[in-house]
Structure formats: C-alpha cells, structure tokens
C-alpha cells in the first residue's frame, strides 16, 4: 500500500540553500517513515544544484523561481500540455480580462487596503484567481493595460490622505511588479495530488497549498519557525522604501498571514513565543501545537577540542552572513572581549555569499575595529558537530529566530551558549547552561562571553547541564515521533473539495 504523500512547501531554503529551516526539512524528510514527500521550492533565481543529498522518500522536486528575468515556465516544464499553454495565451484577450479577471483583481486590491474585511473573503478571492488561471495565461493577463488602469484607479481611492499621497509613478509601478511576482505560483496550476500540504512559513508560499486545497480538498498544515510577519515587519521598517511601498508590503503580507492561519488545520510552532504573534493575527488557539526541534545526541556529543585551538580562547558560531543574524553586533562583542583577552578567536561558519553587501559591511567593520586576527569568516561547513567542538563556547546574535538548531546542537556537544533573547531561545537555553542577552547589545553579549571564557568551572558546569537538557527535551526521536503522529491524524480526516463561491458572476 502506498504511503500518504506530503507537499512540503518552502521559500529560499531546502533543498537548494542551507540554514536552520533547511536543516529541519532535511531531518524531516530523511527520518519520517510514514509518508513520502514532494518538495515545492520557491526561490529568487533558478537553482541548478541541490545543496543536500535527497532521501529516497522524496519523489519529486518542483522549483518556482520568482525573480528571474523570464517566467518560471521558460526555465522549467510543469507538466502542462503544450497545446493548452498555447491555447491559454490565445484565449486571454481584452474582453476576457475585462469581464473575468478585473473584478477579482479589484476585489484583491480592495481587500488589501480595507481594515474590516472578513478573511473568508480573501479565501474566496484566491479561489477565483485559481479558477481563472486554470484557463487563462498569467503573463498575458497581468500585462494587460486594463490591469494597470484598475490598479492605478483603485489605489487612488485608498492612498489619498496618507502621509505621502503623492506616491511617484515609479513607486506605483514597482508595487504592481511586486504583486506580479508574489502571485507567480498562480501560473503553476498543475499541482500534484497529495494528502497533505505542509507550509514552512505563513507567507506567500501558501498559494500552491491553496491550489491543492481548492482542486483536491487537500488539507494544509503549517510549521512556523521564525514568525513570517514579524520578520517581514522588521525588514520593511528597516528598509529605505518610500511610505507607499512599505504600506503595500505590510498590508499584503498581513492579509496573507491571516489567510494562512485561517486555512491551516494545524499550526505547529517550534516555540511558545510564536503563538503570541499567531493570536494577534487571528489564529485559532485550538489549532496550536508545539514541536521543538530535535537532534541526534549520538552525533552531537562532547568531544576533545582540536589540538591547534587547545590553548586559544575560542568562540564559534554557525550562521549565514545576513542581516537577521546581526553579525555586526557579534563583531562588536569580539572587540569587547579582546580588551581583556587579546588572543580571543571568533570563528564564524556559514554562507558568506547570502547577501554580499552585508558581508562587505562586516569585513569593513572587522578592519575598522582592528579585529582581522580575532574575527574570522570561515565559510560554510557540512559538519556542525565538529565545528562546535572547536569552541569553548558558541554564540548567536540574531534579532529574530524560531527555535535555532545551533543552540541545541551546541548544547548537545556540551558547549555552553551566549545568545540573544529572541524567539524560543529561552525555551532551550536557561541560566544553567548559558546566557541570554538583549539583541544588539554588544557590551552585554561580550561581557557574558568573557564570564564563560575566564571561568573554567562555570563553563564546564554549564556544558554538562546543556547536554543533560538536550537529552531530556530535544532529541531527534521525540521530534520525528510527534510529526509522524500529526501526519497520521491529518490524513484520516475525510475531505471534500470546496465549492467555488463567487463575489461577482464572471462566467
């Protein structure tokens, strides 16, 4: 008998890129035994190589590049017959767009800019969008002049009176381009029939899950790592976008987040912290589950420090070099430590190419503070269990996290941690096995690093406690067992396809 199938939907992570969510996905796909997986990977560009060796129970990988110069289907075949692709383009004319698409598109814009709409209305809008793009071409539709005019005129009703009512033409044009890119998965309507759609964030990747839900009645579950809407708000508010674009991004992102929480039958969090945000955005607490990330304590276990570092006070980190990891604060904390321990070494392992501009900023700060011999970007490594053993302690300076693997991996190796107090960090890292600090506070972080490096007894005691806490709470067997139970439960519930409810008759 064939096992149930799960469409695991990700953005910018597994199987093409590394990071905590990729680690989680790789463990899930390799260890869960009661389902098979299909991967739906949304990426910025077209990726050609997997970063991970895929397990035998992954039987399909669907890739959708959002920001390439050409359309996704110019790079990849999605299984739609050629005659139907051609026919869609021929059928998509001015009359069709005016009668069948414009009412739906206008409803979407009005929903984004209205503050009192029921989330069920957005579900209906997306149901109609899927129904439309089953028959008509995505690119030919969105590039139609009537779409631009509707977008312009609808927005004009809402942005008057805001702080910058005079949004420039380029701002408004960029806004429509963003909408075009975010909705591209609507062009990929040939979604495989599966038993469960499993989202890994509460954002725009919900679209393929919605299509499967409308087409086959496929249930949706969500695992929330870092809270999508929280991280989106942090990024937008720190950006230099003009007010019009910030407002559009925030409103659209908030609407999508609410829709994900509405549609998901189970909302799994990797920590308790996430649930506060989920409640704020309308999630039903009866859907909530917590499944902590888990590791194999036979892989992440104490061992000797490498000989070449034995007498050197060493701090290690596993982190992609980008803004959310706040490597700049980590660098500044090194300067604090160096004042008392001139020979200290910070070794940071992770992707240096994730955001080249940010890496350049980090290197400039290292040079400015004279830390070239103390703070080193080591590039990516595939053996984290060995990396942690290089350090006397490990460090994490993120401004946002879910339940970071690096914390429990370090703890499993008996290496105490100094971390910022973000996401679910405190649910793993209590004061018996490390220190938590305020984000962006380089002095506090550096002083706590000093405490551990200068006190052998405290460091060893915290390392033993850290290992014990992992053994009692964060093992791989516990993590896998809980996901297998969720999958078993969700596939047993009878399903029925939802009937299409129309806002307007566009037949």
Short mmCIF file of C-alpha atoms in Angstrom, two decimals:
data_model
loop_
_atom_site.label_atom_id
_atom_site.label_comp_id
_atom_site.label_asym_id
_atom_site.label_seq_id
_atom_site.Cartn_x
_atom_site.Cartn_y
_atom_site.Cartn_z
CA UNK A 1 0.00 0.00 0.00
CA UNK A 2 1.36 3.41 -0.99
CA UNK A 3 2.24 5.77 1.83
CA UNK A 4 0.40 9.11 2.13
CA UNK A 5 2.15 11.98 0.32
CA UNK A 6 3.09 15.40 1.67
CA UNK A 7 3.80 18.51 -0.42
CA UNK A 8 6.45 20.31 1.65
CA UNK A 9 6.43 23.97 0.58
CA UNK A 10 9.46 26.19 1.24
CA UNK A 11 10.87 29.54 0.22
CA UNK A 12 14.59 30.18 -0.32
CA UNK A 13 15.70 27.15 1.69
CA UNK A 14 15.67 23.37 1.18
CA UNK A 15 16.95 21.66 -0.90
CA UNK A 16 18.94 24.39 -2.71
CA UNK A 17 20.12 26.55 0.22
CA UNK A 18 21.32 25.99 3.78
CA UNK A 19 20.09 27.36 7.10
CA UNK A 20 18.01 26.29 10.08
CA UNK A 21 14.80 25.62 8.14
CA UNK A 22 16.78 23.54 5.65
CA UNK A 23 18.28 21.50 8.49
CA UNK A 24 14.76 20.94 9.85
CA UNK A 25 13.43 19.92 6.41
CA UNK A 26 16.35 17.58 5.70
CA UNK A 27 15.88 15.80 9.03
CA UNK A 28 12.11 15.57 8.50
CA UNK A 29 12.42 14.12 5.00
CA UNK A 30 15.16 11.66 5.98
CA UNK A 31 13.66 10.37 9.22
CA UNK A 32 9.85 10.45 8.95
CA UNK A 33 8.84 6.98 7.79
CA UNK A 34 5.05 7.06 7.39
CA UNK A 35 4.78 9.46 4.42
CA UNK A 36 6.50 10.28 1.13
CA UNK A 37 7.42 13.85 0.22
CA UNK A 38 7.20 16.11 -2.78
CA UNK A 39 9.15 19.37 -2.43
CA UNK A 40 7.81 22.70 -3.71
CA UNK A 41 10.75 25.11 -3.60
CA UNK A 42 10.18 28.82 -4.26
CA UNK A 43 13.46 30.63 -4.95
CA UNK A 44 14.60 34.08 -6.03
CA UNK A 45 16.53 32.73 -9.03
CA UNK A 46 16.69 29.48 -10.97
CA UNK A 47 18.79 26.99 -8.99
CA UNK A 48 20.67 24.19 -10.74
CA UNK A 49 22.17 22.12 -7.89
CA UNK A 50 20.84 20.65 -4.66
CA UNK A 51 22.81 21.52 -1.55
CA UNK A 52 21.65 18.31 0.11
CA UNK A 53 21.53 14.66 -0.91
CA UNK A 54 17.83 13.88 -1.09
CA UNK A 55 16.37 10.88 0.70
CA UNK A 56 14.58 8.08 -1.13
CA UNK A 57 11.16 9.16 0.15
CA UNK A 58 11.39 12.45 -1.78
CA UNK A 59 9.94 11.56 -5.17
CA UNK A 60 9.55 14.97 -6.81
CA UNK A 61 11.02 18.48 -6.60
CA UNK A 62 9.08 21.39 -8.07
CA UNK A 63 11.05 24.62 -8.33
CA UNK A 64 9.47 28.05 -8.93
CA UNK A 65 11.93 30.95 -9.41
CA UNK A 66 10.14 34.24 -8.67
CA UNK A 67 12.58 36.98 -9.62
CA UNK A 68 14.23 35.74 -12.81
CA UNK A 69 14.15 37.94 -15.95
CA UNK A 70 11.98 35.34 -17.67
CA UNK A 71 8.96 33.43 -16.42
CA UNK A 72 9.38 30.19 -14.38
CA UNK A 73 7.92 28.10 -17.22
CA UNK A 74 10.64 29.46 -19.53
CA UNK A 75 13.14 27.52 -17.38
CA UNK A 76 11.11 24.55 -16.21
CA UNK A 77 8.37 22.29 -17.55
CA UNK A 78 5.49 21.96 -15.10
CA UNK A 79 3.77 19.13 -16.94
CA UNK A 80 1.13 21.15 -18.76
CA UNK A 81 0.49 20.06 -22.34
CA UNK A 82 1.93 22.42 -24.95
CA UNK A 83 -1.38 22.85 -26.74
CA UNK A 84 -3.01 24.02 -23.52
CA UNK A 85 -0.21 26.52 -22.85
CA UNK A 86 -0.66 27.98 -26.33
CA UNK A 87 -4.44 27.95 -26.03
CA UNK A 88 -4.30 29.88 -22.73
CA UNK A 89 -2.39 32.68 -24.44
CA UNK A 90 -4.83 32.77 -27.36
CA UNK A 91 -7.88 32.80 -25.10
CA UNK A 92 -6.52 35.67 -22.98
CA UNK A 93 -7.85 38.76 -24.73
CA UNK A 94 -9.10 42.19 -23.67
CA UNK A 95 -12.70 41.05 -23.27
CA UNK A 96 -11.76 38.06 -21.10
CA UNK A 97 -9.52 40.17 -18.88
CA UNK A 98 -12.18 42.88 -18.51
CA UNK A 99 -15.05 40.51 -17.74
CA UNK A 100 -13.39 37.71 -15.82
CA UNK A 101 -10.19 38.97 -14.22
CA UNK A 102 -10.66 42.66 -13.45
CA UNK A 103 -13.48 42.12 -10.89
CA UNK A 104 -11.34 39.61 -8.98
CA UNK A 105 -8.22 41.79 -9.14
CA UNK A 106 -10.14 44.82 -7.92
CA UNK A 107 -11.53 42.78 -5.02
CA UNK A 108 -7.97 41.73 -4.09
CA UNK A 109 -6.72 45.32 -4.03
CA UNK A 110 -9.72 46.49 -2.04
CA UNK A 111 -9.18 43.72 0.47
CA UNK A 112 -5.50 44.65 0.91
CA UNK A 113 -6.40 48.27 1.64
CA UNK A 114 -9.51 47.67 3.75
CA UNK A 115 -9.29 47.23 7.50
CA UNK A 116 -12.56 45.45 8.24
CA UNK A 117 -12.88 42.63 5.69
CA UNK A 118 -13.57 39.05 6.76
CA UNK A 119 -10.67 36.74 5.96
CA UNK A 120 -13.11 34.36 4.30
CA UNK A 121 -13.44 36.98 1.54
CA UNK A 122 -9.72 36.66 0.75
CA UNK A 123 -10.11 32.88 0.58
CA UNK A 124 -12.87 33.36 -1.99
CA UNK A 125 -10.72 35.81 -3.98
CA UNK A 126 -7.84 33.34 -4.22
CA UNK A 127 -10.26 30.57 -5.11
CA UNK A 128 -11.47 32.72 -8.01
CA UNK A 129 -7.90 33.57 -9.07
CA UNK A 130 -7.03 29.87 -9.27
CA UNK A 131 -10.24 29.17 -11.19
CA UNK A 132 -9.38 31.93 -13.68
CA UNK A 133 -5.74 30.87 -14.23
CA UNK A 134 -6.81 27.28 -14.88
CA UNK A 135 -7.96 28.59 -18.28
CA UNK A 136 -6.08 31.81 -18.98
CA UNK A 137 -2.45 32.90 -19.21
CA UNK A 138 -0.85 34.62 -16.23
CA UNK A 139 1.61 36.90 -18.04
CA UNK A 140 -0.81 37.96 -20.77
CA UNK A 141 -3.38 38.80 -18.10
CA UNK A 142 -1.24 40.86 -15.74
CA UNK A 143 0.44 42.81 -18.54
CA UNK A 144 -2.94 43.84 -19.97
CA UNK A 145 -3.50 47.62 -19.90
CA UNK A 146 -6.81 47.23 -18.07
CA UNK A 147 -4.98 45.68 -15.13
CA UNK A 148 -2.71 48.71 -14.83
CA UNK A 149 -5.67 51.11 -15.06
CA UNK A 150 -7.64 49.19 -12.45
CA UNK A 151 -4.62 49.07 -10.15
CA UNK A 152 -3.99 52.81 -10.56
CA UNK A 153 -7.60 53.85 -10.09
CA UNK A 154 -8.29 51.51 -7.16
CA UNK A 155 -5.20 52.62 -5.27
CA UNK A 156 -6.06 56.26 -5.88
CA UNK A 157 -9.15 55.79 -3.71
CA UNK A 158 -7.11 54.49 -0.78
CA UNK A 159 -3.78 56.33 -0.69
CA UNK A 160 -5.24 59.88 -0.70
CA UNK A 161 -4.80 61.37 2.74
CA UNK A 162 -1.93 59.12 3.78
CA UNK A 163 1.41 60.61 4.76
CA UNK A 164 2.66 60.75 1.20
CA UNK A 165 -0.39 60.83 -1.08
CA UNK A 166 1.90 61.83 -3.93
CA UNK A 167 3.38 58.38 -4.49
CA UNK A 168 5.61 58.62 -7.55
CA UNK A 169 4.93 56.79 -10.79
CA UNK A 170 7.97 54.58 -10.23
CA UNK A 171 6.73 53.66 -6.72
CA UNK A 172 3.33 52.65 -8.05
CA UNK A 173 4.92 50.71 -10.91
CA UNK A 174 7.20 48.81 -8.51
CA UNK A 175 4.16 47.97 -6.39
CA UNK A 176 2.43 46.26 -9.31
CA UNK A 177 5.64 44.42 -10.20
CA UNK A 178 5.80 43.08 -6.65
CA UNK A 179 2.21 41.88 -6.81
CA UNK A 180 3.02 40.20 -10.14
CA UNK A 181 5.99 38.35 -8.60
CA UNK A 182 4.29 37.36 -5.36
CA UNK A 183 1.40 35.78 -7.27
CA UNK A 184 3.51 33.89 -9.86
CA UNK A 185 2.72 30.49 -8.27
CA UNK A 186 -0.84 31.04 -9.54
CA UNK A 187 0.60 30.44 -13.02
CA UNK A 188 1.71 26.94 -11.93
CA UNK A 189 -1.72 25.36 -11.59
CA UNK A 190 -0.58 21.79 -12.33
CA UNK A 191 -0.11 20.92 -8.64
CA UNK A 192 0.36 17.21 -7.81
CA UNK A 193 -2.42 15.50 -5.91
CA UNK A 194 -1.18 14.87 -2.38
CA UNK A 195 -2.69 14.02 1.00
CA UNK A 196 -1.26 17.00 2.92
CA UNK A 197 0.26 20.38 2.06
CA UNK A 198 2.84 21.35 4.68
CA UNK A 199 3.88 25.01 4.76
CA UNK A 200 7.09 26.17 6.41
CA UNK A 201 6.12 29.83 6.74
CA UNK A 202 2.91 31.84 6.95
CA UNK A 203 3.51 33.90 3.79
CA UNK A 204 3.03 33.92 0.02
CA UNK A 205 4.14 30.28 -0.45
CA UNK A 206 0.62 29.42 0.71
CA UNK A 207 -0.50 29.76 -2.94
CA UNK A 208 0.35 26.19 -4.10
CA UNK A 209 -1.25 24.87 -0.92
CA UNK A 210 -4.38 26.87 -1.71
CA UNK A 211 -4.49 25.45 -5.24
CA UNK A 212 -4.23 21.89 -3.90
CA UNK A 213 -6.93 22.68 -1.36
CA UNK A 214 -9.33 24.11 -3.96
CA UNK A 215 -8.60 21.42 -6.55
CA UNK A 216 -8.45 18.30 -4.40
CA UNK A 217 -9.58 19.29 -0.92
CA UNK A 218 -6.01 18.81 0.35
CA UNK A 219 -5.63 19.89 3.99
CA UNK A 220 -2.98 22.46 4.95
CA UNK A 221 -0.71 22.35 7.98
CA UNK A 222 1.85 24.97 8.95
CA UNK A 223 5.13 24.82 10.83
CA UNK A 224 6.10 28.32 11.97
CA UNK A 225 9.84 28.71 12.54
CA UNK A 226 10.62 32.41 12.77
CA UNK A 227 7.29 34.27 12.53
CA UNK A 228 6.97 35.37 8.88
CA UNK A 229 5.00 38.55 9.58
CA UNK A 230 7.31 39.62 12.43
CA UNK A 231 10.41 39.20 10.27
CA UNK A 232 8.68 40.90 7.33
CA UNK A 233 7.78 43.90 9.52
CA UNK A 234 11.36 44.13 10.81
CA UNK A 235 12.76 44.06 7.29
CA UNK A 236 10.26 46.57 5.88
CA UNK A 237 10.61 49.05 8.73
CA UNK A 238 14.42 48.95 8.42
CA UNK A 239 14.28 49.41 4.65
CA UNK A 240 14.55 52.66 2.72
CA UNK A 241 11.37 52.05 0.71
CA UNK A 242 9.03 55.04 0.42
CA UNK A 243 5.89 55.01 2.54
CA UNK A 244 3.61 53.82 -0.28
CA UNK A 245 5.68 50.68 -0.89
CA UNK A 246 6.12 49.96 2.81
CA UNK A 247 2.38 50.23 3.31
CA UNK A 248 1.60 47.96 0.35
CA UNK A 249 4.10 45.30 1.51
CA UNK A 250 2.86 45.38 5.09
CA UNK A 251 -0.82 45.28 4.19
CA UNK A 252 -0.45 42.49 1.64
CA UNK A 253 1.81 40.46 3.95
CA UNK A 254 -0.57 40.84 6.88
CA UNK A 255 -3.52 39.77 4.73
CA UNK A 256 -1.65 36.65 3.53
CA UNK A 257 -0.57 35.76 7.07
CA UNK A 258 -4.17 35.93 8.27
CA UNK A 259 -5.22 33.74 5.34
CA UNK A 260 -2.58 31.11 6.17
CA UNK A 261 -3.74 30.93 9.79
CA UNK A 262 -7.35 30.71 8.61
CA UNK A 263 -6.69 27.88 6.15
CA UNK A 264 -4.25 25.79 8.20
CA UNK A 265 -5.88 22.93 10.09
CA UNK A 266 -2.87 22.57 12.39
CA UNK A 267 -0.46 25.39 13.32
CA UNK A 268 2.77 23.93 14.64
CA UNK A 269 5.23 26.26 16.35
CA UNK A 270 8.82 25.48 17.24
CA UNK A 271 8.39 27.61 20.38
CA UNK A 272 5.80 29.28 22.62
CA UNK A 273 6.87 32.77 21.57
CA UNK A 274 5.38 32.39 18.09
CA UNK A 275 1.89 31.78 19.43
CA UNK A 276 1.57 35.37 20.68
CA UNK A 277 2.00 36.63 17.13
CA UNK A 278 -0.28 33.97 15.70
CA UNK A 279 -3.07 35.03 18.09
CA UNK A 280 -2.56 38.70 17.16
CA UNK A 281 -3.18 37.80 13.52
CA UNK A 282 -6.34 35.85 14.15
CA UNK A 283 -5.15 32.25 14.52
CA UNK A 284 -7.48 29.93 16.42
CA UNK A 285 -5.58 28.65 19.51
CA UNK A 286 -7.38 25.31 19.22
CA UNK A 287 -5.18 24.64 16.16
CA UNK A 288 -1.92 25.21 18.06
CA UNK A 289 0.76 22.57 18.63
CA UNK A 290 4.37 22.93 19.76
CA UNK A 291 7.01 20.58 18.38
CA UNK A 292 10.52 21.52 19.41
CA UNK A 293 13.35 20.84 17.00
CA UNK A 294 15.37 17.77 17.88
CA UNK A 295 18.90 16.47 17.29
CA UNK A 296 20.65 13.13 17.43
CA UNK A 297 22.60 13.12 20.72
CA UNK A 298 24.85 10.40 19.35
CA UNK A 299 26.00 12.79 16.60
CA UNK A 300 26.09 15.98 18.66
CA UNK A 301 28.06 14.82 21.68
CA UNK A 302 31.02 16.04 23.74
CA UNK A 303 34.50 15.52 22.38
CA UNK A 304 38.03 16.93 22.56
CA UNK A 305 38.90 20.37 21.33
CA UNK A 306 41.19 20.27 18.25
CA UNK A 307 44.87 20.46 19.14
CA UNK A 308 45.55 23.62 17.13
CA UNK A 309 42.98 25.53 19.22
CA UNK A 310 43.56 23.85 22.57
CA UNK A 311 45.13 26.81 24.36
CA UNK A 312 43.33 29.56 22.44
CA UNK A 313 40.09 31.04 23.91
CA UNK A 314 37.67 30.32 21.07
CA UNK A 315 34.08 31.36 20.31
CA UNK A 316 32.31 29.61 17.45
CA UNK A 317 29.16 30.46 15.53
CA UNK A 318 27.17 28.75 12.78
CA UNK A 319 25.27 31.46 10.92
CA UNK A 320 24.57 32.64 7.40
CA UNK A 321 26.05 36.09 6.97
CA UNK A 322 22.96 38.26 6.61
CA UNK A 323 21.04 40.92 8.49
CA UNK A 324 18.79 38.77 10.70
CA UNK A 325 21.85 37.08 12.23
CA UNK A 326 23.23 40.55 13.16
CA UNK A 327 26.86 39.61 12.60
CA UNK A 328 27.77 43.28 13.08
CA UNK A 329 26.83 43.05 16.76
CA UNK A 330 28.80 39.80 17.03
CA UNK A 331 31.86 41.62 15.66
CA UNK A 332 31.43 44.43 18.17
CA UNK A 333 31.15 41.88 21.00
CA UNK A 334 34.52 40.49 19.90
CA UNK A 335 36.03 43.94 20.38
CA UNK A 336 34.64 43.95 23.94
CA UNK A 337 36.22 40.55 24.67
CA UNK A 338 39.53 41.50 23.08
CA UNK A 339 40.04 44.25 25.65
CA UNK A 340 40.54 41.53 28.31
CA UNK A 341 41.60 38.56 26.17
CA UNK A 342 43.74 39.90 23.28
CA UNK A 343 44.22 36.44 21.75
CA UNK A 344 40.49 35.55 21.57
CA UNK A 345 39.29 33.89 18.36
CA UNK A 346 35.76 34.20 16.93
CA UNK A 347 35.26 31.60 14.17
CA UNK A 348 32.04 32.10 12.20
CA UNK A 349 30.99 29.28 9.88
CA UNK A 350 28.28 29.99 7.32
CA UNK A 351 27.42 31.17 3.84
CA UNK A 352 29.37 34.34 3.04
CA UNK A 353 27.55 34.85 -0.25
CA UNK A 354 23.95 35.01 1.01
CA UNK A 355 23.97 38.85 0.99
CA UNK A 356 27.30 40.07 -0.47
CA UNK A 357 26.64 43.69 0.52
CA UNK A 358 26.20 42.67 4.15
CA UNK A 359 29.35 40.52 4.10
CA UNK A 360 31.26 43.55 2.77
CA UNK A 361 29.88 45.65 5.63
CA UNK A 362 31.04 43.01 8.13
CA UNK A 363 34.55 42.88 6.68
CA UNK A 364 34.78 46.67 6.80
CA UNK A 365 33.78 46.70 10.49
CA UNK A 366 36.32 43.98 11.28
CA UNK A 367 39.03 46.14 9.71
CA UNK A 368 37.79 49.32 11.37
CA UNK A 369 37.94 47.70 14.84
CA UNK A 370 41.33 46.06 14.14
CA UNK A 371 39.96 42.53 14.56
CA UNK A 372 41.47 40.90 11.46
CA UNK A 373 43.41 38.43 13.66
CA UNK A 374 40.47 37.79 16.02
CA UNK A 375 37.26 37.59 13.99
CA UNK A 376 37.24 35.24 11.00
CA UNK A 377 34.54 34.38 8.49
CA UNK A 378 35.31 30.72 7.80
CA UNK A 379 32.76 29.97 5.09
CA UNK A 380 30.27 27.09 5.11
CA UNK A 381 30.97 23.70 6.71
CA UNK A 382 28.95 20.50 6.49
CA UNK A 383 29.97 19.03 9.85
CA UNK A 384 28.44 21.21 12.59
CA UNK A 385 29.05 18.53 15.23
CA UNK A 386 32.79 19.07 14.73
CA UNK A 387 32.57 22.85 14.44
CA UNK A 388 31.08 23.25 17.92
CA UNK A 389 33.91 21.22 19.43
CA UNK A 390 36.35 23.86 18.15
CA UNK A 391 34.91 26.35 20.60
CA UNK A 392 34.99 26.85 24.33
CA UNK A 393 31.57 28.45 23.88
CA UNK A 394 29.22 29.22 20.99
CA UNK A 395 27.41 32.45 20.18
CA UNK A 396 24.21 33.57 18.44
CA UNK A 397 23.39 37.27 17.93
CA UNK A 398 20.22 37.09 15.82
CA UNK A 399 17.49 39.71 16.01
CA UNK A 400 14.85 37.08 15.12
CA UNK A 401 14.74 33.30 15.43
CA UNK A 402 12.31 30.44 15.74
CA UNK A 403 13.93 27.66 17.73
CA UNK A 404 17.50 27.68 16.40
CA UNK A 405 19.24 24.38 15.76
CA UNK A 406 22.60 25.95 16.53
CA UNK A 407 21.55 26.37 20.18
CA UNK A 408 20.59 22.75 20.79
CA UNK A 409 23.39 21.37 18.61
CA UNK A 410 25.93 23.29 20.69
CA UNK A 411 24.23 22.20 23.91
CA UNK A 412 24.26 18.57 22.74
CA UNK A 413 28.03 18.85 22.31
CA UNK A 414 28.35 20.11 25.89
CA UNK A 415 29.29 23.61 24.71
CA UNK A 416 27.55 26.45 26.61
CA UNK A 417 25.96 29.27 24.61
CA UNK A 418 25.73 33.05 24.72
CA UNK A 419 22.69 34.12 22.70
CA UNK A 420 20.33 36.98 22.15
CA UNK A 421 16.93 36.51 23.77
CA UNK A 422 14.83 36.04 20.63
CA UNK A 423 12.11 33.61 19.56
CA UNK A 424 12.23 30.36 21.51
CA UNK A 425 15.87 30.63 22.62
CA UNK A 426 14.96 30.82 26.33
CA UNK A 427 12.84 27.69 26.00
CA UNK A 428 16.08 25.81 25.35
CA UNK A 429 18.77 27.98 26.91
CA UNK A 430 18.16 28.66 30.59
CA UNK A 431 20.67 30.17 33.01
CA UNK A 432 22.03 26.73 33.94
CA UNK A 433 23.58 26.21 30.51
CA UNK A 434 24.34 29.65 29.08
CA UNK A 435 23.43 33.33 28.94
CA UNK A 436 20.74 35.23 27.07
CA UNK A 437 21.21 38.91 26.26
CA UNK A 438 19.32 41.80 24.74
CA UNK A 439 19.56 41.90 20.92
CA UNK A 440 22.08 44.39 19.53
CA UNK A 441 23.73 44.89 22.95
CA UNK A 442 27.38 44.17 22.11
CA UNK A 443 28.61 45.12 25.60
CA UNK A 444 26.27 42.69 27.40
CA UNK A 445 26.99 39.93 24.90
CA UNK A 446 30.76 40.49 25.11
CA UNK A 447 30.76 40.59 28.92
CA UNK A 448 28.89 37.29 29.12
CA UNK A 449 31.35 35.73 26.66
CA UNK A 450 34.12 36.94 28.98
CA UNK A 451 32.47 35.37 32.05
CA UNK A 452 32.49 31.96 30.40
CA UNK A 453 35.96 32.19 28.87
CA UNK A 454 37.51 33.31 32.17
CA UNK A 455 35.74 30.81 34.46
CA UNK A 456 36.61 27.18 33.63
CA UNK A 457 34.40 25.70 36.35
CA UNK A 458 31.34 27.71 35.31
CA UNK A 459 31.89 26.86 31.65
CA UNK A 460 32.25 23.12 32.31
CA UNK A 461 29.23 23.05 34.63
CA UNK A 462 27.05 24.83 32.08
CA UNK A 463 28.28 22.46 29.36
CA UNK A 464 27.20 19.41 31.41
CA UNK A 465 23.81 20.96 32.14
CA UNK A 466 23.33 21.84 28.47
CA UNK A 467 23.93 18.25 27.39
CA UNK A 468 21.51 16.93 30.01
CA UNK A 469 18.78 19.33 28.92
CA UNK A 470 19.05 18.17 25.31
CA UNK A 471 18.83 14.51 26.35
CA UNK A 472 15.66 15.23 28.33
CA UNK A 473 13.86 17.53 25.90
CA UNK A 474 15.25 17.92 22.37
CA UNK A 475 16.03 14.54 20.88
CA UNK A 476 15.50 13.54 17.29
CA UNK A 477 13.31 10.57 18.18
CA UNK A 478 10.86 12.80 20.05
CA UNK A 479 10.75 15.31 17.17
CA UNK A 480 10.13 12.65 14.49
CA UNK A 481 7.53 10.80 16.54
CA UNK A 482 5.46 13.94 17.00
CA UNK A 483 5.47 14.76 13.27
CA UNK A 484 4.55 11.19 12.32
CA UNK A 485 1.58 11.43 14.70
CA UNK A 486 0.47 14.74 13.14
CA UNK A 487 0.63 13.27 9.61
CA UNK A 488 -1.28 10.16 10.71
CA UNK A 489 -4.03 12.26 12.28
CA UNK A 490 -4.45 14.70 9.41
CA UNK A 491 -4.74 12.13 6.61
CA UNK A 492 -7.51 10.23 8.44
CA UNK A 493 -9.97 13.14 8.32
CA UNK A 494 -12.47 12.87 5.40
CA UNK A 495 -12.17 15.72 2.87
CA UNK A 496 -14.36 17.34 0.27
CA UNK A 497 -13.47 19.88 -2.39
CA UNK A 498 -14.80 23.33 -1.60
CA UNK A 499 -17.40 24.73 -3.98
CA UNK A 500 -16.42 27.96 -5.71
CA UNK A 501 -18.20 30.91 -4.14
CA UNK A 502 -18.36 33.95 -6.42
CA UNK A 503 -18.03 37.54 -5.34
CA UNK A 504 -19.25 38.54 -8.80
CA UNK A 505 -20.57 36.47 -11.65
CA UNK A 506 -17.68 36.37 -14.10
CA UNK A 507 -18.84 33.42 -16.17
#
